Every structure is written in C-alpha cells, then in structure tokens.
mmCIF file of C-alpha atoms in Angstrom:
data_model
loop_
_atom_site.group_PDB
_atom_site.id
_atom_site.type_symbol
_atom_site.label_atom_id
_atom_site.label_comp_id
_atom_site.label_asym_id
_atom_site.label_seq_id
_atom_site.Cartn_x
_atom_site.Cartn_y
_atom_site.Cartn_z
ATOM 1 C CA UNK A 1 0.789 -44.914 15.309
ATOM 2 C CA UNK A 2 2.327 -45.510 18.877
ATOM 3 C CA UNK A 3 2.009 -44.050 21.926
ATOM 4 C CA UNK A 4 5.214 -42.232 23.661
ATOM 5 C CA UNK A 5 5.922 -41.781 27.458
ATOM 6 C CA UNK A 6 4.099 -38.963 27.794
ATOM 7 C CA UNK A 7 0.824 -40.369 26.467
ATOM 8 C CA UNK A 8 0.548 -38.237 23.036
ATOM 9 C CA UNK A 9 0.259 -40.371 19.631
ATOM 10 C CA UNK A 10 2.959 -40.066 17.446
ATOM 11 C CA UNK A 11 2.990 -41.423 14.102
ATOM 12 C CA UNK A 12 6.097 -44.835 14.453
ATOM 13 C CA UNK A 13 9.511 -44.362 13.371
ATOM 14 C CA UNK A 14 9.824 -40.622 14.612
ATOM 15 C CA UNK A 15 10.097 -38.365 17.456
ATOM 16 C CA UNK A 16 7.540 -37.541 20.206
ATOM 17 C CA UNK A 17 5.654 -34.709 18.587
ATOM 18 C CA UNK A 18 7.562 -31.001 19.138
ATOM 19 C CA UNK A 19 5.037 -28.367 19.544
ATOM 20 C CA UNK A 20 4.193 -25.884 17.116
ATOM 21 C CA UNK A 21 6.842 -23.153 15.872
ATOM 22 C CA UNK A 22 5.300 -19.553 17.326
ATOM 23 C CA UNK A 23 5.447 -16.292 15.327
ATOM 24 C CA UNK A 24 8.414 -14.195 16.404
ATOM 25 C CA UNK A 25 10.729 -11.632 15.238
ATOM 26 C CA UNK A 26 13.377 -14.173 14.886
ATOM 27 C CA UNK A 27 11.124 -16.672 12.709
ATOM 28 C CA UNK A 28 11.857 -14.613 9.542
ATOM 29 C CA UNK A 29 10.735 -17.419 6.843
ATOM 30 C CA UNK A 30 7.154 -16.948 8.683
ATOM 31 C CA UNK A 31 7.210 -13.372 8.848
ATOM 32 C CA UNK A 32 7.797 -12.681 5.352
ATOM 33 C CA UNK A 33 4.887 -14.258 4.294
ATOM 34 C CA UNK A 34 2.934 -12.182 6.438
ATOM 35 C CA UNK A 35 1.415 -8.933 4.921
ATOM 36 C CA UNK A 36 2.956 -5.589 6.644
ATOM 37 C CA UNK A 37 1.895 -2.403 7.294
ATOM 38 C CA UNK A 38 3.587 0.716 5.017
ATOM 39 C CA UNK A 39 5.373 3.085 7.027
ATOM 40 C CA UNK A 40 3.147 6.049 5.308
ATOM 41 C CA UNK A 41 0.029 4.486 5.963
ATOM 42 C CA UNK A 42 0.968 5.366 9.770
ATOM 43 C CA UNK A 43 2.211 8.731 9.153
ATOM 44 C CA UNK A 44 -1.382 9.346 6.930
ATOM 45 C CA UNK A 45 -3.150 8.294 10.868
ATOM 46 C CA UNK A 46 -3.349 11.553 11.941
ATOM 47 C CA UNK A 47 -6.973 11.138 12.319
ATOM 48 C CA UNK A 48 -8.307 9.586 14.917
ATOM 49 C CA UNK A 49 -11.925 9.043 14.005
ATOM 50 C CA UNK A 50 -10.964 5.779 11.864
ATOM 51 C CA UNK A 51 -12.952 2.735 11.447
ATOM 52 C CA UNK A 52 -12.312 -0.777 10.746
ATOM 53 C CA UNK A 53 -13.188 -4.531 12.059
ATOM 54 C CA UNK A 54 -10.093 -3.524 14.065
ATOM 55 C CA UNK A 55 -11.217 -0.288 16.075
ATOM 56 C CA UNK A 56 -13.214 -0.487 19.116
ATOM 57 C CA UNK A 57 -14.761 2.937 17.932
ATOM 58 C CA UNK A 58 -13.621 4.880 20.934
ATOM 59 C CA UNK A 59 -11.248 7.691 20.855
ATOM 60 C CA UNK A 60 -8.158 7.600 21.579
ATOM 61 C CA UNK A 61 -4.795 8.417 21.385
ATOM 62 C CA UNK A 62 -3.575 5.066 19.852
ATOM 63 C CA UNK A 63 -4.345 5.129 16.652
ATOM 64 C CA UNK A 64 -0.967 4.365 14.900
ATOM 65 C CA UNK A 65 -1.797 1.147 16.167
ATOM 66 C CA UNK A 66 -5.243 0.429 15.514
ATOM 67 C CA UNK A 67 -3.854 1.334 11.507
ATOM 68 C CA UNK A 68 -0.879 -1.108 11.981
ATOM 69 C CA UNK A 69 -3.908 -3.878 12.540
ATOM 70 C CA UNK A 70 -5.302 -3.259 9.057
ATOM 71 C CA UNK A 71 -5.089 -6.318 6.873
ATOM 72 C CA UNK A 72 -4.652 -6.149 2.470
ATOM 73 C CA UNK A 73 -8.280 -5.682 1.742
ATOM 74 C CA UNK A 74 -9.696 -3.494 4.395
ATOM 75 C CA UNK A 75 -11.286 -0.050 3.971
ATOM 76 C CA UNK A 76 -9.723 2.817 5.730
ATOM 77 C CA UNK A 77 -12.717 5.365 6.375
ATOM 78 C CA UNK A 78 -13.883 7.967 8.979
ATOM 79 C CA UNK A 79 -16.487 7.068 11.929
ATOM 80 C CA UNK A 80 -18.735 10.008 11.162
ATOM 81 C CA UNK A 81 -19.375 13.223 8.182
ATOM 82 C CA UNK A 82 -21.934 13.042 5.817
ATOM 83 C CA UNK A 83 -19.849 13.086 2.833
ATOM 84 C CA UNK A 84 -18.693 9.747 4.122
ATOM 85 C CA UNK A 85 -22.471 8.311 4.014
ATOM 86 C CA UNK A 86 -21.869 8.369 0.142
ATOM 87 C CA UNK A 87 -18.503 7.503 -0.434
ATOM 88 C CA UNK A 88 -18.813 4.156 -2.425
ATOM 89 C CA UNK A 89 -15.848 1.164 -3.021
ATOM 90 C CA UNK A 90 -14.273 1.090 -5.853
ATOM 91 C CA UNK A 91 -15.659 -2.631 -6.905
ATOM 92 C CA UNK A 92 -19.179 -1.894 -5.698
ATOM 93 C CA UNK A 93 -21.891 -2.287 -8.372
ATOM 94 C CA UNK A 94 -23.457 1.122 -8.627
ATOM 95 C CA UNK A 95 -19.771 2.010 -9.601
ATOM 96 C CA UNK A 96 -19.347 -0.963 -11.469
ATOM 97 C CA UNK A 97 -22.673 -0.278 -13.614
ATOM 98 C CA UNK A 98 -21.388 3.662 -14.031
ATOM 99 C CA UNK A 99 -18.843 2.618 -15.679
ATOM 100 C CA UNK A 100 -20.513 0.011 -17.931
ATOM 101 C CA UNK A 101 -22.265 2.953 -18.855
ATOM 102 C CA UNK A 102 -19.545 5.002 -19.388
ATOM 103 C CA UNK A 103 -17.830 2.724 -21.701
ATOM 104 C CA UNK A 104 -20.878 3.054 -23.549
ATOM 105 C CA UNK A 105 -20.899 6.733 -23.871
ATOM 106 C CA UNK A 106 -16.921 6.297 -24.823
ATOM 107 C CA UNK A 107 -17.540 4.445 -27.731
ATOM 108 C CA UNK A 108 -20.722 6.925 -28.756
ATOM 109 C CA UNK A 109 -18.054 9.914 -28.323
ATOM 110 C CA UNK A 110 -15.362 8.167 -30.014
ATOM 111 C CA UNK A 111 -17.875 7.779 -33.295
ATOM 112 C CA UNK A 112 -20.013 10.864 -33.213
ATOM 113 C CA UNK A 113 -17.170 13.483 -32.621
ATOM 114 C CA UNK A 114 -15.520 13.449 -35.635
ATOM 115 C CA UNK A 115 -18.850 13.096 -37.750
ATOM 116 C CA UNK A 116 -19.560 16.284 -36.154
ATOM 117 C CA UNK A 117 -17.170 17.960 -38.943
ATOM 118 C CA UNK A 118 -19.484 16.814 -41.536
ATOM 119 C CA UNK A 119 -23.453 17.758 -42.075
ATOM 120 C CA UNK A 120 -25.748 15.086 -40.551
ATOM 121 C CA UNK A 121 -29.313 14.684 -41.807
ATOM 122 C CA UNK A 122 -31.458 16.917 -39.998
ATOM 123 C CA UNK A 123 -33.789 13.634 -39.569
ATOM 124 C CA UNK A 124 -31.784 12.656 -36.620
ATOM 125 C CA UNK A 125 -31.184 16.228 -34.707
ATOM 126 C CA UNK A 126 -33.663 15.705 -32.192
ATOM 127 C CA UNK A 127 -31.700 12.227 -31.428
ATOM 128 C CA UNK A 128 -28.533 14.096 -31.832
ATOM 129 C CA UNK A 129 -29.166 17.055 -29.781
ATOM 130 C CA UNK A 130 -30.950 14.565 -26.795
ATOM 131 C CA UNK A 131 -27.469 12.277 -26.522
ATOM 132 C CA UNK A 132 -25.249 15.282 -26.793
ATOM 133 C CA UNK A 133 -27.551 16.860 -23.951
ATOM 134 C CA UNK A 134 -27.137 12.929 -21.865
ATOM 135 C CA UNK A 135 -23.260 12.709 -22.188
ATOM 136 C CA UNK A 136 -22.611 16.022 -21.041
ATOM 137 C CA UNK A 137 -24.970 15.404 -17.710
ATOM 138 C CA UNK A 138 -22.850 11.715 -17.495
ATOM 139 C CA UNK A 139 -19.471 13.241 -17.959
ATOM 140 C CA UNK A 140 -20.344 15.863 -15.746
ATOM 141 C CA UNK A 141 -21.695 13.390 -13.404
ATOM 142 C CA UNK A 142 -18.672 11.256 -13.302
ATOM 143 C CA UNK A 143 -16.477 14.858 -11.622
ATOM 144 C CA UNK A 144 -18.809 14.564 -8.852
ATOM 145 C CA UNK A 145 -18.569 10.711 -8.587
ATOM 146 C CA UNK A 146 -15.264 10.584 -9.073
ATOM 147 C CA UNK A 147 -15.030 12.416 -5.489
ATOM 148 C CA UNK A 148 -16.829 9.794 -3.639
ATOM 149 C CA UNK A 149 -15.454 7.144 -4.801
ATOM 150 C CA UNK A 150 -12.588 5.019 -2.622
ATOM 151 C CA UNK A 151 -9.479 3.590 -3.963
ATOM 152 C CA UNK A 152 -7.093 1.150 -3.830
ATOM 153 C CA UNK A 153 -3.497 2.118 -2.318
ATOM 154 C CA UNK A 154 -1.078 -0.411 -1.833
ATOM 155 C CA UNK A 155 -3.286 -3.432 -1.032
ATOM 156 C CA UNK A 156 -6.227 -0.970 1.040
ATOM 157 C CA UNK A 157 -8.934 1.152 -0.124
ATOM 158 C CA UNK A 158 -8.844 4.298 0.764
ATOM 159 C CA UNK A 159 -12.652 5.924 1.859
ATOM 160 C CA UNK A 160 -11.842 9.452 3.769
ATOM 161 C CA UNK A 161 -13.199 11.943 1.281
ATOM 162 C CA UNK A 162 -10.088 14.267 1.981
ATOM 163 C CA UNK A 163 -7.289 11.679 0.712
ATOM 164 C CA UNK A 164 -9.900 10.903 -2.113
ATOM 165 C CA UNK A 165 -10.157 14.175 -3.406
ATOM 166 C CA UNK A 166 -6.890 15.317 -2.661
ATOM 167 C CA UNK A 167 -5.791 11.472 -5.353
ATOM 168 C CA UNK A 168 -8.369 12.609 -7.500
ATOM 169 C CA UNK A 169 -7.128 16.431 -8.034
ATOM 170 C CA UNK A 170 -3.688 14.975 -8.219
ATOM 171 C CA UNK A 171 -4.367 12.180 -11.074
ATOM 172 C CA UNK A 172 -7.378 12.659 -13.127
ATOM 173 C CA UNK A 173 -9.495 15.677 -12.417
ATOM 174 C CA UNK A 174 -7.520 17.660 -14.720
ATOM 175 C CA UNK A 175 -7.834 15.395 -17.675
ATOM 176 C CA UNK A 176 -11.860 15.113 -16.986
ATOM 177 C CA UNK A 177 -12.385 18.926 -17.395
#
C-alpha cells in the first residue's frame, strides 16, 4: 500500500482511489437491481390515512409519494378503523395455526364425505354428529377470517380491509360458500 499526493492510501500498482459511483438515472446497471414501485400501487393511494416505517403519520396531500417509498416486504395498511385492529398478515402464526387446522379438517372431509353414502354404526353418532357440528363452525369461521386477513400483491402485503375484501369476493369467497 502507498501513499499518493493527496495523502489517501491506495493499494501499489494502481490509480489514486476514484470515489464512489452515486445512484442516478443514468447509472442503469445500478438501478435495475433496485426494487420499483408498480404504477397501480400509486393509482390504489387514494387514501391518505396510510401507514408505514415511511409515513410521518400526518396528513397530507403527498401521498403518491410516501407509497413510492414502500420497499418488497412492507405492509400497506390504514392509520385508524377498528376493522383494521384485527386484520392479521398473511405469515402470522394465528393464521399459520388456522390453517394447520384446516388441513386437518380437509383431510377429515375428504374421508368422511363419501362414507356418508353408506350406514355408519350408530356407536359413533355422537362422535359423528359433534365433528360434523366443529367443521361447519371452522369452515364458517374461515369466511369471516378470510376478510381480515392481508395479502401478498406483487412483493407487498396488502392490510386495508376494503382491497382485502374486495380480493377476497373476487377470488375465493365464491368457492367457500
């Protein structure tokens, strides 16, 4: 290592140290490893009670730009509603347990049903009728879960009841009735 005119060490055989390359538009090798923000996503900010590590939690008018700080991983939610008290991420463990549990149930449908066509031994009815009465209350369950629970779009999860709802009405709520 030698020491250059200017007094910074420099490793021998090269060049006074250059200083670091900065981000800019015109650095596009850099830029296209960095994560962006989807167009949509900043249509979808009409609201502009949102909350993040990025917001400052006041009002304001800017909020196309507070969203255009949201990184792959981040919840988008609302500052304040009780429904959003409840609403739960997708890879928490209450929802990770549920459906545990509901691949349980699964399996105990997928065998039972068609067993129901034949007569069972009226030994087991009480069993019978107490599981038939605990998957309906589960499935039933799992509507109103299903509502409060976030998702992932596009690299974010999604936590504002309305665009949770409005998923879930749109994707699966048919095929759980």
């Amino acid at each position: 290592v030698a020491s250059s005119a200017s007094g910074v060490l420099s490793p021998t055989n090269s060049e006074p140290s250059s200083p670091k390359p900065r981000l800019s538009r015109s650095n596009s090798k850099i830029l296209g490893m960095l994560p962006t923000v989807n167009p949509e996503w900043l249509e979808d900010a009409d609201d502009e009670d949102l909350k993040g590590p990025h917001s400052d939690g006041i009002r304001s008018s800017r909020s196309r730009n507070r969203m255009s700080n949201i990184v792959t991983g981040e919840a988008i939610a609302e500052k304040r509603g009780l429904i959003q008290q409840v609403v739960m991420r997708p890879t928490s463990t209450p929802r990770f347990l549920w459906d545990m549990f509901s691949i349980l149930l699964l399996v105990y449908d997928v065998m039972l049903i068609p067993l129901e066509a034949f007569s069972i031994s009226e030994t087991y009815s009480l069993l019978l009728i107490s599981m038939d009465w605990l998957t309906v209350c589960f499935w039933t369950g799992d509507i109103g879960l299903s509502f409060i629970t976030g998702f992932h779009k596009e690299g974010i999860v999604e936590m504002r009841p309305k665009h949770i709802a409005i998923r879930y009405l749109k994707t699966w709520f048919f095929m759980d009735i």
